[in-house]
Amino acid sequence: MTERRGIGIFGGTFDPIHLGHIHLANSVYQKLNLAAVHFIPAAHPLLRTPPQASEAQRVRMVQLAVATQPFFSVDDREIRRGGNSYMIDTLVDIRAAFPEAPLCLIIGVDQFSKFDQWKGWLDMPSLSHIVVTTRQGFECVLNSQIKDFLFKHKTDKVRDLQQLTCGKIFLLSLDTLPISSTEIRGKIAKGEDVGPYLPKEVGDFITQCGLYK
Ligand code: ATP
């Protein structure tokens, strides 16, 4: 088996982090034989409504969720940087910190279908690979610009992601869990049980803080 060298970069609002996120990160870690996955909570995510939990609460929930997996970690650089969170700035920083490592930006197909709205999207392959994952309930509908971008960089070889440090787009079909943070927040607001969707420690934290009521 190839040496584990690649680093997964998994950004999100994580309001809250849920088992769908953890399952996704685990699947990508295993299928791409990554060395690590860095979870990166966004400070001010664009293209969506502002988070309900505070930045500190979202970071804490991600810490609680990944604590038992040694190859997962929380990177709070977007929160420390403050202001709008742009993944391109994050990738520039991480590339400087890990000049030799393959980087794999992990995004769901729901995000990839809006990728042309991300600042610096065309430059991202010069910093990282992009791993686009399927998500149950979301179709892969891409406009012509994103399709062109995909075909320019697409690979179906996992070894490209291991041998090159950046530059490729890989579509990864996975069995994902049909869960979203929006649904979880809605259920909590209605007083419904969300235990099955969350790591236990995250559920306990939400209850202690009275979040999403
Ligand atoms: P919200 O419902 O608040 O928009 P979300 O559940 O989509 O939140 P995010 O934090 O916005 O979660 O997602 C971060 C990343 O995780 C995105 O790339 C998204 O596509 C992916 N993702 C979220 N939930 C799942 C899931 N259940 N299965 C696979 N991928 C997921």
XYZ file of C-alpha atoms and ligand atoms in Angstrom:
244
model
C 0.000 0.000 0.000
C 1.238 3.541 -0.786
C 2.628 5.609 2.066
C -0.009 7.863 3.637
C 1.025 11.384 2.586
C -2.109 13.276 1.622
C -3.867 15.756 3.880
C -7.640 16.156 3.600
C -8.879 19.717 4.075
C -12.490 19.649 5.196
C -14.080 23.085 5.601
C -17.600 23.698 6.802
C -19.842 25.746 8.993
C -20.307 22.801 11.352
C -23.392 24.397 12.960
C -23.411 21.722 14.352
C -20.978 19.057 13.169
C -22.898 15.790 12.707
C -22.368 12.119 11.913
C -22.761 12.822 8.186
C -19.580 14.941 8.343
C -17.682 12.333 10.355
C -18.799 9.491 8.106
C -17.756 11.489 5.032
C -14.315 12.325 6.455
C -13.745 8.703 7.492
C -14.736 7.398 4.069
C -12.462 9.841 2.227
C -9.603 9.128 4.654
C -9.882 5.416 3.945
C -10.585 5.482 0.202
C -7.780 7.935 -0.579
C -5.372 6.492 1.997
C -4.826 9.940 3.515
C -2.437 10.688 6.383
C -4.828 13.093 8.110
C -7.982 15.155 7.753
C -8.015 18.746 9.014
C -11.483 20.056 9.896
C -11.674 23.807 9.306
C -14.676 25.661 10.766
C -15.438 28.813 8.764
C -15.612 32.154 10.591
C -18.048 34.021 8.335
C -19.080 31.592 5.644
C -20.364 33.349 2.548
C -23.182 32.060 0.335
C -25.325 31.015 3.320
C -27.168 32.257 6.402
C -24.960 33.148 9.411
C -24.328 30.344 11.911
C -26.454 30.210 15.081
C -23.763 28.830 17.403
C -20.813 31.082 18.237
C -17.405 30.517 16.660
C -16.046 29.147 19.954
C -18.999 26.761 20.276
C -18.583 25.468 16.721
C -14.848 24.906 17.235
C -15.580 23.112 20.525
C -18.157 20.852 18.878
C -15.677 19.882 16.151
C -13.003 19.210 18.794
C -15.411 16.958 20.691
C -16.410 15.135 17.502
C -12.858 14.340 16.359
C -11.243 13.727 19.764
C -11.243 9.940 19.476
C -9.699 9.806 15.995
C -5.948 10.485 16.044
C -5.805 11.209 12.306
C -8.478 13.951 12.525
C -7.750 17.421 13.889
C -9.367 20.846 14.134
C -7.681 23.765 12.441
C -9.198 27.048 13.644
C -7.171 29.332 11.363
C -10.272 30.796 9.642
C -11.774 31.721 13.018
C -8.461 33.240 14.176
C -8.139 35.143 10.901
C -11.692 36.499 11.322
C -13.730 38.314 8.685
C -15.075 36.511 5.648
C -13.727 32.990 5.232
C -12.231 32.305 1.845
C -10.915 28.796 1.231
C -8.322 30.118 -1.201
C -6.600 32.054 1.646
C -6.700 28.942 3.804
C -5.161 26.813 1.066
C -2.357 29.349 0.545
C -1.538 29.123 4.282
C -1.708 25.340 4.439
C 0.362 24.933 1.288
C 3.068 27.131 2.877
C 2.997 24.953 6.009
C 3.109 21.652 4.053
C 5.036 22.384 0.847
C 5.600 18.716 -0.081
C 2.282 17.113 0.893
C -0.576 16.275 -1.448
C -3.503 18.426 -0.266
C -7.067 17.272 -0.950
C -9.835 19.815 -0.500
C -12.947 17.777 0.337
C -16.262 19.242 -0.736
C -19.739 17.878 -1.220
C -21.345 18.065 -4.632
C -23.812 20.638 -3.209
C -20.863 22.999 -2.682
C -19.129 22.087 -5.943
C -22.218 23.078 -7.924
C -21.665 26.655 -6.602
C -17.900 26.506 -6.905
C -17.663 29.344 -9.437
C -18.886 31.691 -6.683
C -15.893 30.857 -4.471
C -13.151 33.497 -4.492
C -10.121 32.311 -6.460
C -11.751 29.049 -7.516
C -9.786 28.763 -10.768
C -6.511 29.037 -8.817
C -7.334 26.324 -6.326
C -5.832 23.460 -8.367
C -2.447 25.222 -8.206
C -2.591 24.712 -4.430
C -4.597 21.539 -3.840
C -6.493 18.664 -5.374
C -10.280 18.868 -5.095
C -12.196 15.788 -4.007
C -15.878 16.161 -4.815
C -18.052 13.755 -2.866
C -21.578 12.652 -3.588
C -24.225 13.563 -1.035
C -27.503 11.716 -0.723
C -30.370 13.971 -1.816
C -28.144 16.309 -3.892
C -27.753 15.967 -7.639
C -24.590 16.867 -9.503
C -25.871 19.745 -11.657
C -22.971 21.829 -12.954
C -22.984 24.913 -15.153
C -20.790 25.004 -18.263
C -17.941 26.904 -16.571
C -17.694 24.395 -13.740
C -17.988 21.519 -16.230
C -15.053 22.935 -18.249
C -13.047 23.341 -15.054
C -13.850 19.757 -14.083
C -12.838 18.292 -17.425
C -9.594 20.290 -17.447
C -8.471 18.813 -14.124
C -10.394 15.574 -13.741
C -8.719 12.293 -12.869
C -10.105 8.908 -11.928
C -6.797 7.639 -10.549
C -6.354 7.711 -6.783
C -2.617 7.463 -7.306
C -2.606 10.920 -8.986
C -3.835 12.325 -5.684
C -1.005 10.564 -3.881
C 1.855 11.219 -6.292
C 1.073 14.839 -7.237
C 0.760 17.545 -4.585
C -2.118 19.407 -6.309
C -3.884 19.969 -9.618
C -6.490 17.202 -9.919
C -10.232 16.935 -9.385
C -11.512 13.550 -8.277
C -15.195 12.615 -8.087
C -15.724 10.221 -5.216
C -18.971 8.321 -5.042
C -19.782 7.425 -1.441
C -22.613 6.074 0.641
C -23.374 9.204 2.650
C -25.769 9.663 5.551
C -28.852 11.768 4.759
C -28.284 14.352 7.506
C -27.821 18.124 7.429
C -27.109 20.711 10.111
C -30.207 22.620 8.950
C -32.385 19.613 9.672
C -30.768 19.075 13.062
C -31.274 22.731 14.075
C -34.917 22.496 12.945
C -35.528 19.321 14.934
C -33.996 20.792 18.108
C -36.161 23.898 17.732
C -39.206 21.601 17.589
C -38.021 19.655 20.651
C -37.323 16.473 18.652
C -34.577 13.973 19.489
C -31.410 14.472 17.431
C -29.264 11.984 19.351
C -28.992 9.541 16.411
C -27.467 12.218 14.146
C -24.702 13.494 16.417
C -21.590 12.216 18.169
C -22.719 11.777 21.801
C -20.339 14.435 23.171
C -21.663 16.975 20.655
C -25.259 16.194 21.620
C -24.401 16.646 25.315
C -22.655 19.972 24.574
C -25.681 21.269 22.620
C -27.959 20.337 25.528
C -25.658 21.948 28.134
C -25.448 25.201 26.140
C -29.147 25.205 25.196
C -28.214 25.662 21.542
C -30.661 25.884 18.609
C -33.827 26.175 20.758
P -26.274 23.315 6.612
O -27.450 22.382 6.571
O -26.268 24.257 7.794
O -26.005 24.000 5.301
P -24.448 21.056 6.270
O -25.036 19.892 6.988
O -24.567 21.095 4.772
O -24.981 22.416 6.904
P -21.778 22.176 6.289
O -21.020 22.453 7.541
O -22.298 23.327 5.549
O -22.948 21.148 6.719
O -21.010 21.204 5.326
C -19.634 21.116 5.189
C -19.324 20.140 4.073
O -19.821 18.841 4.424
C -19.946 20.477 2.730
O -18.969 20.236 1.729
C -21.106 19.504 2.593
O -21.340 19.153 1.261
C -20.610 18.301 3.375
N -21.693 17.554 4.025
C -22.519 18.001 4.986
N -23.362 17.038 5.395
C -23.075 15.941 4.681
C -23.610 14.598 4.623
N -24.627 14.215 5.386
N -23.050 13.728 3.775
C -22.028 14.116 2.966
N -21.479 15.359 2.956
C -21.987 16.263 3.797
